[in-house]
CSV table of C-alpha atoms and ligand atoms in Angstrom, one decimal:
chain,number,residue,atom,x,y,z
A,192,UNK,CA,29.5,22.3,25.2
A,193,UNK,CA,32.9,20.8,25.7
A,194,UNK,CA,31.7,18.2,22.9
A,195,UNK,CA,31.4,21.0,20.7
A,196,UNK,CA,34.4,22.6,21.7
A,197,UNK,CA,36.5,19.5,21.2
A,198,UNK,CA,35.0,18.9,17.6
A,199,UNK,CA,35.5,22.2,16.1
A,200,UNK,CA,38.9,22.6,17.0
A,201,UNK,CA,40.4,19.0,17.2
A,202,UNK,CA,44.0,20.6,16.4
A,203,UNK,CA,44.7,23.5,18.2
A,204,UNK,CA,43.6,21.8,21.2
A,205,UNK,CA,45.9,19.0,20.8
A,206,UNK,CA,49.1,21.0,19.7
A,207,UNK,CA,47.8,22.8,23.5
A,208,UNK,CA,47.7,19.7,25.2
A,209,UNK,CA,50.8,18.8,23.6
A,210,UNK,CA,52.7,21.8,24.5
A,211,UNK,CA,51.1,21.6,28.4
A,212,UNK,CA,52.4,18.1,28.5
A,213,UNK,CA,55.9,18.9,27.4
A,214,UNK,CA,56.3,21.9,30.0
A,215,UNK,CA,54.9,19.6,32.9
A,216,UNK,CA,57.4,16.6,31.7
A,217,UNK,CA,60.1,19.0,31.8
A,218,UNK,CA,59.7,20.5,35.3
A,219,UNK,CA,58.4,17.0,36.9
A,220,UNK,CA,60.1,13.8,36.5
A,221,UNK,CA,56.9,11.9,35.2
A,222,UNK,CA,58.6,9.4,33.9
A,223,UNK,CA,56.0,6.9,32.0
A,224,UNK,CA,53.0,8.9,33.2
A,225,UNK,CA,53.7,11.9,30.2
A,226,UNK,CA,52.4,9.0,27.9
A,227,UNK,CA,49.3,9.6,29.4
A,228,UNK,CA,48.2,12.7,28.3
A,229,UNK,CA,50.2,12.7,25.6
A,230,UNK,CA,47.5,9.9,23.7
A,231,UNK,CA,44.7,12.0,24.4
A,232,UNK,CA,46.5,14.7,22.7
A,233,UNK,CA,47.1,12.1,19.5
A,234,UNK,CA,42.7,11.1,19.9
A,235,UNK,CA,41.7,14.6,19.5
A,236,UNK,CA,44.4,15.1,16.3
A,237,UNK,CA,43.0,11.8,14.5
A,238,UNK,CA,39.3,13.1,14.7
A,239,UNK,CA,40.8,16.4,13.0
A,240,UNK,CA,40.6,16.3,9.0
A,241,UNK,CA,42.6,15.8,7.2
A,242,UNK,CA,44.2,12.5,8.2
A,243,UNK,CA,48.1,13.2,8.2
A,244,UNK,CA,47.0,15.3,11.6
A,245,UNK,CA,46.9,12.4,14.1
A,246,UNK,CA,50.4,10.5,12.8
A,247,UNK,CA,51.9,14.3,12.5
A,248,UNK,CA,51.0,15.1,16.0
A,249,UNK,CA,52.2,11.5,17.4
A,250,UNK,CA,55.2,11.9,15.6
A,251,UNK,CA,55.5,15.3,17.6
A,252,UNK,CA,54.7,13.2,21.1
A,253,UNK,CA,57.8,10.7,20.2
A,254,UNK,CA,59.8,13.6,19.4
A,255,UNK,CA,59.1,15.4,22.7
A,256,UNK,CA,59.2,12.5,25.1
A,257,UNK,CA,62.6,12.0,23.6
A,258,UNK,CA,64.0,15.2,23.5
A,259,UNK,CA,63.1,15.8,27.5
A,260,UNK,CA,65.5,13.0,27.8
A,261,UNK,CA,68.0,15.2,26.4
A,262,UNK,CA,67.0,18.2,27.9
A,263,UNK,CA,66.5,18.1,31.4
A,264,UNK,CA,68.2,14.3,32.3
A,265,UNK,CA,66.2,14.2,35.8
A,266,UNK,CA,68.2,10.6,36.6
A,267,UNK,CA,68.7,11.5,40.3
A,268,UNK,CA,69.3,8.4,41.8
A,269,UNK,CA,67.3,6.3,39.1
A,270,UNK,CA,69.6,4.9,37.0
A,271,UNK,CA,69.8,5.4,33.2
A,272,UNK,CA,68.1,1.6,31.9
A,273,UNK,CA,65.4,2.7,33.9
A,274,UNK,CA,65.3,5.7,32.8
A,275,UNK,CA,65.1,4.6,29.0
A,276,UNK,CA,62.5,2.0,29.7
A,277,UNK,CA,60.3,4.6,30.8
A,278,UNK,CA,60.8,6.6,27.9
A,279,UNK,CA,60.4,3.4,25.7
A,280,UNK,CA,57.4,2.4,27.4
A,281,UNK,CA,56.1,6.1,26.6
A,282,UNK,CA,56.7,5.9,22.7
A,283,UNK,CA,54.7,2.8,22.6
A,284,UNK,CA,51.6,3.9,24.2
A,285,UNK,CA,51.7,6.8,21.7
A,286,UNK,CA,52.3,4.4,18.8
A,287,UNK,CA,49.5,2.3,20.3
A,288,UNK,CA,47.0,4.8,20.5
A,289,UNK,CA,47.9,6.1,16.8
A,290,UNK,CA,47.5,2.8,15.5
A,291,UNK,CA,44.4,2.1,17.4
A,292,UNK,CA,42.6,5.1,16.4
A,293,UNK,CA,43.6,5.4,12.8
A,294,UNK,CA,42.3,1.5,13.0
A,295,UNK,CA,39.1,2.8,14.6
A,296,UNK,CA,39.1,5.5,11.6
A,297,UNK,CA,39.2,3.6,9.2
A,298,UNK,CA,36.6,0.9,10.1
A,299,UNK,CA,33.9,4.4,10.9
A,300,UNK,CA,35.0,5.6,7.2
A,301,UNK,CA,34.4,2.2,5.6
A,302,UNK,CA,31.1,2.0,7.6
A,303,UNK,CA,30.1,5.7,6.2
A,304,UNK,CA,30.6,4.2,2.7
A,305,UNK,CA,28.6,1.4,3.2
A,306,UNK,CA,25.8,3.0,4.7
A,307,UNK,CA,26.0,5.5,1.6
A,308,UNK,CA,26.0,2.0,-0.3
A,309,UNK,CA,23.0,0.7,1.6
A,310,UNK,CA,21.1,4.2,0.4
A,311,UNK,CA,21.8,4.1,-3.2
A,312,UNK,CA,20.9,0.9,-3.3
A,313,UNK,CA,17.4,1.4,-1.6
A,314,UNK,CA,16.9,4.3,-4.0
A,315,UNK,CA,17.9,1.8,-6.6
A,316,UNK,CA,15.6,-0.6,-6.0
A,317,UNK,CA,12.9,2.1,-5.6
A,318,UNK,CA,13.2,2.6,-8.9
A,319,UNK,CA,13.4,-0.8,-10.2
A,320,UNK,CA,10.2,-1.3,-8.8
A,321,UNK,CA,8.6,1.9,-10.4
A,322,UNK,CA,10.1,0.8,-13.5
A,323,UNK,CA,8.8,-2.8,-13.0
A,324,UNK,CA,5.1,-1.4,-12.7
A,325,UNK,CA,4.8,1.2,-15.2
A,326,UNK,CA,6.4,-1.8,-17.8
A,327,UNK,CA,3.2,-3.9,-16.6
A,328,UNK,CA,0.8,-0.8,-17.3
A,329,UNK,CA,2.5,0.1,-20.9
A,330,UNK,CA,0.2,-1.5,-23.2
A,331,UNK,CA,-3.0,-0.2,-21.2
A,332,UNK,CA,-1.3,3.2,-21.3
A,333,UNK,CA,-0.8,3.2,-25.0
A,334,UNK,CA,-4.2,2.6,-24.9
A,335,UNK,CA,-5.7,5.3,-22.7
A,336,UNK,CA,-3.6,8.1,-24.6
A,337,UNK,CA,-4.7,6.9,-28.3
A,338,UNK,CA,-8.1,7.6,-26.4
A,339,UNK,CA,-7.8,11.5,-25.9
A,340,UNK,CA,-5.3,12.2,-28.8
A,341,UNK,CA,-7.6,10.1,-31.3
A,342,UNK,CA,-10.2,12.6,-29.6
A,343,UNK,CA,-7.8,15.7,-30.2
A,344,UNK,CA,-7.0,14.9,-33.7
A,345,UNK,CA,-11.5,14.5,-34.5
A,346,UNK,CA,-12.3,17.5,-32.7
A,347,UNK,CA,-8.8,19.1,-34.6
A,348,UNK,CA,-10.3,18.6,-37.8
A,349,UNK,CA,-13.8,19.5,-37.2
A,350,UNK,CA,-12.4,22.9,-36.1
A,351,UNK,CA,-10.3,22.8,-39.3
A,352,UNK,CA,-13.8,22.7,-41.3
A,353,UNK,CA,-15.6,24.8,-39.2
A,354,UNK,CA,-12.7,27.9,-39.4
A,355,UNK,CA,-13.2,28.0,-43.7
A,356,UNK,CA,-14.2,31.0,-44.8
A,357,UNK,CA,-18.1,31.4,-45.2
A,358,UNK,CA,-18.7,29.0,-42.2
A,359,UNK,CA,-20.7,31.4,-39.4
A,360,UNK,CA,-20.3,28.8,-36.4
A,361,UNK,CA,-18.4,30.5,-33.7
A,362,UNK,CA,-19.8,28.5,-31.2
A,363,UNK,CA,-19.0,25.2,-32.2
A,364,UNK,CA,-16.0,25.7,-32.8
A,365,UNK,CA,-15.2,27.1,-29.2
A,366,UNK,CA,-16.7,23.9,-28.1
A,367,UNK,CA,-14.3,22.2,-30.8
A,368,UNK,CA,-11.2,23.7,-29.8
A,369,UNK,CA,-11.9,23.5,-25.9
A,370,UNK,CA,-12.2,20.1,-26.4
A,371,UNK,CA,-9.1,20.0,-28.0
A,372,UNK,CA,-7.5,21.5,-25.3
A,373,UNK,CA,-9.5,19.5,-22.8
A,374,UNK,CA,-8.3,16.2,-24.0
A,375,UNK,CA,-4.6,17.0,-25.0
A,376,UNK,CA,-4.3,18.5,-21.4
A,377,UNK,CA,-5.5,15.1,-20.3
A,378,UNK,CA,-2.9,13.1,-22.7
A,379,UNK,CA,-0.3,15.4,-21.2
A,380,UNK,CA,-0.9,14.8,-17.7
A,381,UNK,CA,-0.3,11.0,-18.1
A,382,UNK,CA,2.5,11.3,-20.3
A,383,UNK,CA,3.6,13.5,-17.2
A,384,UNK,CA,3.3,11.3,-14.6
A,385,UNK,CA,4.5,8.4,-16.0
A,386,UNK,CA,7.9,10.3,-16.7
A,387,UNK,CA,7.9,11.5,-12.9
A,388,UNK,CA,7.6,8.3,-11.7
A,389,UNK,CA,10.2,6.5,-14.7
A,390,UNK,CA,13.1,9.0,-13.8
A,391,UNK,CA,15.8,8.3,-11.8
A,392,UNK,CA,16.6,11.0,-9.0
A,393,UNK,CA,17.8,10.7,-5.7
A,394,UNK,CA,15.2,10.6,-3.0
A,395,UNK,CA,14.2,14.1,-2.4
A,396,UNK,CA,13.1,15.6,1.3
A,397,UNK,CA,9.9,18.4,0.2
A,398,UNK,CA,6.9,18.8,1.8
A,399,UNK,CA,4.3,16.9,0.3
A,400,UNK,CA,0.8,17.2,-0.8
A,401,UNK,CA,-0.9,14.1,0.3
A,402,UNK,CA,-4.0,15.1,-0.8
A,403,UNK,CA,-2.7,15.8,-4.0
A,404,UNK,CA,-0.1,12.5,-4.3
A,405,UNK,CA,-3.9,10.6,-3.8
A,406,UNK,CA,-5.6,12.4,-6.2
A,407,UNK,CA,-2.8,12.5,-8.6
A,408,UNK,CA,-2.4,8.4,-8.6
A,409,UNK,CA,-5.9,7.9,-8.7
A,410,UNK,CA,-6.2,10.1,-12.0
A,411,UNK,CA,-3.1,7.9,-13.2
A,412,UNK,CA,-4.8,4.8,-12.6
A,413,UNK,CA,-8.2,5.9,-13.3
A,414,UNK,CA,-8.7,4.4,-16.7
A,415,UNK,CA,-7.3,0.6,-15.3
A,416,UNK,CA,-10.0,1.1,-12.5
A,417,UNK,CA,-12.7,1.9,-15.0
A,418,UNK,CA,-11.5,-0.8,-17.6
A,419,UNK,CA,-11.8,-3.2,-15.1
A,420,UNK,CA,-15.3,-2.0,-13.4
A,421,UNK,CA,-13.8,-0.5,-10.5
A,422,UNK,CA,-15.3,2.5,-8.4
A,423,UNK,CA,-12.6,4.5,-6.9
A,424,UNK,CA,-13.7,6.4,-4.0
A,425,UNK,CA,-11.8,9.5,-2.1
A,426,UNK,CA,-12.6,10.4,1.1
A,427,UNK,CA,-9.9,12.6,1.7
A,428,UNK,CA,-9.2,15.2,5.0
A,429,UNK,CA,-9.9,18.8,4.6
A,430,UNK,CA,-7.1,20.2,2.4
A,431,UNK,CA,-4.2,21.5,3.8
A,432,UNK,CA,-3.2,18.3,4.9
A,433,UNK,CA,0.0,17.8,6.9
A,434,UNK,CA,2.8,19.1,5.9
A,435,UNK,CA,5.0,16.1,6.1
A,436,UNK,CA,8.4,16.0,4.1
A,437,UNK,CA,9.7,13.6,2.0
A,438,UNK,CA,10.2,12.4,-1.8
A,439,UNK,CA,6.7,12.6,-3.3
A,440,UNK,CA,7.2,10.3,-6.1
A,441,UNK,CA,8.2,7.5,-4.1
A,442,UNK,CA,4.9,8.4,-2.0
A,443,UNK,CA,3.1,8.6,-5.5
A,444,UNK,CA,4.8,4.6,-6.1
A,445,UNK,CA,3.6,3.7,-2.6
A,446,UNK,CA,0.3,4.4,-3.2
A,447,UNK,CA,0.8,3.2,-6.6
A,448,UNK,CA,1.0,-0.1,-5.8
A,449,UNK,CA,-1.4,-0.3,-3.1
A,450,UNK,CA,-4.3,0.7,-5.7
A,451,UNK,CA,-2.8,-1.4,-8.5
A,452,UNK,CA,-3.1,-4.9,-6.1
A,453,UNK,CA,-6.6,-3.6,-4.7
A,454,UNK,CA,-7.9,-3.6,-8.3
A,455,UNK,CA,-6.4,-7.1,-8.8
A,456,UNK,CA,-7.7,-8.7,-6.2
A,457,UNK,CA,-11.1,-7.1,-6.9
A,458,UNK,CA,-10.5,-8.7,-10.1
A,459,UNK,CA,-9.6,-12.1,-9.0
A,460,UNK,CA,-12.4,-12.0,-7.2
A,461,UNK,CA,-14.9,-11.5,-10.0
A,462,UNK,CA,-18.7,-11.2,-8.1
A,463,UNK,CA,-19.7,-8.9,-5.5
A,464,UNK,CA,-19.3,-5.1,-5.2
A,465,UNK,CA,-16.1,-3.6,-6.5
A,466,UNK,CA,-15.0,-0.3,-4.7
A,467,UNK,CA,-11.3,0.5,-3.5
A,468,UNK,CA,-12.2,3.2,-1.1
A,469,UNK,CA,-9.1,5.7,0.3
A,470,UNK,CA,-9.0,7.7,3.0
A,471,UNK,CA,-6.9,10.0,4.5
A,472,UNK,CA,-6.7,11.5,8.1
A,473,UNK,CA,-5.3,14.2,9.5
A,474,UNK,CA,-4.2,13.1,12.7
A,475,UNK,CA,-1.9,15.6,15.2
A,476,UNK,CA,0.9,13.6,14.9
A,477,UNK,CA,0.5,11.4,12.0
A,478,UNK,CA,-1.2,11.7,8.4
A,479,UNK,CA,-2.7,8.3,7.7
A,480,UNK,CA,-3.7,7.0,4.7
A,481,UNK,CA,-6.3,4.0,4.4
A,482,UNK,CA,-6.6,2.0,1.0
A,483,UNK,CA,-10.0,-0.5,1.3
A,484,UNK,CA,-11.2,-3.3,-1.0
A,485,UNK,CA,-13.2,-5.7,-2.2
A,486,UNK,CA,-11.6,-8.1,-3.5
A,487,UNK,CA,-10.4,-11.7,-2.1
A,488,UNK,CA,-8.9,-10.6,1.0
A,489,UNK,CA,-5.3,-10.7,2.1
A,490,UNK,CA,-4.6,-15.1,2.7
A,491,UNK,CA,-1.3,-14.4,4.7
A,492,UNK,CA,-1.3,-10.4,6.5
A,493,UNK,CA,2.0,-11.5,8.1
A,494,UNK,CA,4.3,-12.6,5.0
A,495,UNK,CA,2.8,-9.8,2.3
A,496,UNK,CA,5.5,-7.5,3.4
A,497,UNK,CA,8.1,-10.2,3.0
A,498,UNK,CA,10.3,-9.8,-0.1
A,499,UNK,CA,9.8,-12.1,-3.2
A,500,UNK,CA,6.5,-13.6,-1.4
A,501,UNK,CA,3.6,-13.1,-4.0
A,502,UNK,CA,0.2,-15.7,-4.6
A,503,UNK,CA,0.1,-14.3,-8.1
A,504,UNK,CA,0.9,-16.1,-11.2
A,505,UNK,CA,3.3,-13.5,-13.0
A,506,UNK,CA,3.5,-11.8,-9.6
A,507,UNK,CA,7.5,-10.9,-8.5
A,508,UNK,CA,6.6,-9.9,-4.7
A,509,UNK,CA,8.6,-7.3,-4.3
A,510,UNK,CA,5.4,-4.3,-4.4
A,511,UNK,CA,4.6,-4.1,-0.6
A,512,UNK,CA,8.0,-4.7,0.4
A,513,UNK,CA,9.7,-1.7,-1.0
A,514,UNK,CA,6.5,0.0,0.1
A,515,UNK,CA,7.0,-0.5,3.5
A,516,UNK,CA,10.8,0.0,2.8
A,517,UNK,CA,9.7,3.5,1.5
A,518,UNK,CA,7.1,4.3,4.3
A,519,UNK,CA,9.5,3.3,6.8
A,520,UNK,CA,12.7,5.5,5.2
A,521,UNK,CA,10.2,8.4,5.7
A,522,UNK,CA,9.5,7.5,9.5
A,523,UNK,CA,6.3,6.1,9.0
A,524,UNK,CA,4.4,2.6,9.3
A,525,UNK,CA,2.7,0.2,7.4
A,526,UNK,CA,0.1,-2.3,7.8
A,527,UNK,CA,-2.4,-4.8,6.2
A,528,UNK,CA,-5.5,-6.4,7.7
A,529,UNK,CA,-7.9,-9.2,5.7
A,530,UNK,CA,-11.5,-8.0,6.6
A,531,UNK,CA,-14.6,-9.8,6.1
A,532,UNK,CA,-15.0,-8.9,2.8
A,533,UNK,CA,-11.7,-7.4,1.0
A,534,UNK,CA,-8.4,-5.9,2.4
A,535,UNK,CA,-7.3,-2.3,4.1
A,536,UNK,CA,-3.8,-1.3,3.7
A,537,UNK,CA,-2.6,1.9,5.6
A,538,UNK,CA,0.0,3.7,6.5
A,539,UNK,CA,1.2,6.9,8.2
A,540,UNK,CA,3.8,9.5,8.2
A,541,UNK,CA,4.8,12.0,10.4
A,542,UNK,CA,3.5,15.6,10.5
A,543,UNK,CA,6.1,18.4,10.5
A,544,UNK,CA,4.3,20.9,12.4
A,545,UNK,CA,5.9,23.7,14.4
A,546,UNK,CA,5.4,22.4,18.1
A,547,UNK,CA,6.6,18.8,16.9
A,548,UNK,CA,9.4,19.0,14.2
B,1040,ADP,P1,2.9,-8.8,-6.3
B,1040,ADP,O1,1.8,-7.9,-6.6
B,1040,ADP,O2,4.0,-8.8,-7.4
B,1040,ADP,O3,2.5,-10.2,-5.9
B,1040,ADP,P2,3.2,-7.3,-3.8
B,1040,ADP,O4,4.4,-7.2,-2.9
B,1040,ADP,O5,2.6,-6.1,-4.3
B,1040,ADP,O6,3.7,-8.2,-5.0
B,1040,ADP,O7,2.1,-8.2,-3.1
B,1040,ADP,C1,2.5,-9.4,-2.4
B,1040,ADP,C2,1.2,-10.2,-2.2
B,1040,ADP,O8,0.4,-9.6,-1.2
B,1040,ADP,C3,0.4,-10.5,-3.4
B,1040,ADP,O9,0.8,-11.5,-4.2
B,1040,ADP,C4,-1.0,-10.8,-2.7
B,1040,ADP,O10,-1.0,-12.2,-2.3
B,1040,ADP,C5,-1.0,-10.0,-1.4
B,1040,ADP,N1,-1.8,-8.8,-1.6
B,1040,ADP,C6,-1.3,-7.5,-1.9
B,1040,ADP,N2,-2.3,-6.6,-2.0
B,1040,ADP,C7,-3.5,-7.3,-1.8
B,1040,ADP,C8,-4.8,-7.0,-1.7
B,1040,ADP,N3,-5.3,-5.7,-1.9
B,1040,ADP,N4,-5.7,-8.0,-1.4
B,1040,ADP,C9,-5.3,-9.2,-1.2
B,1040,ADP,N5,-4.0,-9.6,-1.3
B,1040,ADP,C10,-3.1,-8.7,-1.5
């Protein structure tokens, strides 16, 4: 209460204190001791915006604790040195405190900015690694769109044909042009999604569809899975999941890269069943999401997290630990266990119900 009181008006409270402090100086020969509440007065001005308050009202302190000199010259029987060397002693424990605090100021500003830094740089990176993975999928991309458009432009012409005069074949060509709209819906989608996760905003805080981010990544990636004779399975928890808030592309990246490294290691491995299996659960607290393999198995569960630390050839290790950076940023946790035979990755993030905000 008197927290908030102080912090919503720094000023007037000081210029009170101030004016307090000058009526008590000049009915009681404090001497030295006015100095005292005369810096809390110059605190609560520096934590007012906009700067100039806290010199302004020090400058008002000095003026003060001089001018009761004038004023009211309570010597008595201390003589005038004295006198003054309280005074002085006064001014410099205002000017100390003003200097302090606009020191202290100063270094809390500088730390604001670098925590802003710290953040732009995160997002930053976020989006170098996006970048870095949709540049390793382009040429498989350009490959899965010529797929549907090659499809659109067939079934395109066949309708063409079909819709001359003289030609009674409604129903094919309802089958043609659904088809058309089938596959250039399809193209669309992934053109889409790579955009979404290519652009460059600042990390956004929406509720998110897990359910959804799951089953959008696993479309996105669908064709790489298939190419490389990969079964994606999705066991996923009653929809409405959650809600939990956060920036769903970057949940989208996360999950990303999880099922881009479980379909290489299924394929380093070569033999044996190939599945990537994901879960999620809808805990009370906590969502979790579970990505299993079966590929080689994780060779070091402690360093995969660990920036630049990859076993792959053209590998750059930075994947899992902007991941984690991500899950983490959104108050969740990450992990990765080597099981008998393949790797689970998983993670969680809070749930924003009503009880538990
Ligand atoms: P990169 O894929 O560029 O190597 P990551 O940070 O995504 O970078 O992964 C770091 C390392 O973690 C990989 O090189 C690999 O050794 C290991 N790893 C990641 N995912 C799996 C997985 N599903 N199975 C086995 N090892 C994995």
């Amino acid at each position: 209460m008197i927290r908030r009181l102080l912090a919503a008006h720094p000023l007037g409270l000081s210029l009170a204190l101030v004016l307090v402090v000058f009526l008590v100086d000049l009915s009681l020969p404090l001497g030295v001791a006015s100095a005292v509440p005369y810096t809390f007065a110059v605190l609560l001005a520096l934590s007012a915006r906009p700067g100039w308050f806290g010199p302004a009202v020090a400058g008002l302190c000095g003026v003060l604790t001089i001018a009761k000199m004038e004023l009211v010259p309570e010597r008595g029987s201390t003589e005038m040195w004295k006198v003054i060397v309280n005074r002085c002693l006064a001014l410099f424990a205002i000017s100390m405190t003003l200097l302090l605090g606009m020191l202290r100021r100063q270094a809390t500003a500088e730390r604001a900015r670098a925590e802003e830094r710290v953040a732009e740089h995160q997002a930053d990176l976020a989006h170098m690694g996006r970048l870095s993975l949709l540049g390793q999928l382009a040429a498989g991309l350009a490959h899965e769109l010529n797929q549907p458009l090659a499809a659109v432009c067939l079934q395109a012409d066949i309708a063409a044909r079909l819709a001359e005069p003289g030609t009674p074949v409604r129903q094919e060509l309802a089958g043609a042009l659904s088809e058309i709209t089938e596959q250039s819906s399809r193209a669309a989608e992934i053109v889409r999604s790579i955009r979404r996760m290519a652009r460059r905003t600042d990390p956004g805080c929406d509720p998110i569809d897990l359910n959804e981010a799951v089953r959008t990544v696993a479309r996105l990636l669908d064709w790489h899975a298939h190419r490389s004779g990969v079964v994606v399975e999705l066991h996923l928890a009653n929809d409405p999941v959650g809600p939990t808030f956060g920036d769903r592309v970057q949940i989208e990246q996360v999950l990303f890269n999880l099922i881009q490294n479980a379909i290489e290691a299924i394929v380093e491995r070569g033999d044996g069943p190939r599945t990537i299996t994901i879960d999620t659960v809808d805990g009370r607290d906590v969502l979790i999401v579970t990505v299993r393999d079966t590929g080689i198995g994780i060779k070091n569960p402690e360093r995969v997290f660990e920036r630049f630390y990859t076993t792959k050839p053209s590998g750059m290790g930075m994947g899992l630990a902007i991941s984690r950076s991500i899950i983490e940023a959104h108050g969740g946790t990450m992990r990765a266990v080597s099981v008998a035979d393949g790797a689970v990755f998983s993670f969680t993030l809070p749930v924003a119900r009503k009880e538990n905000p």
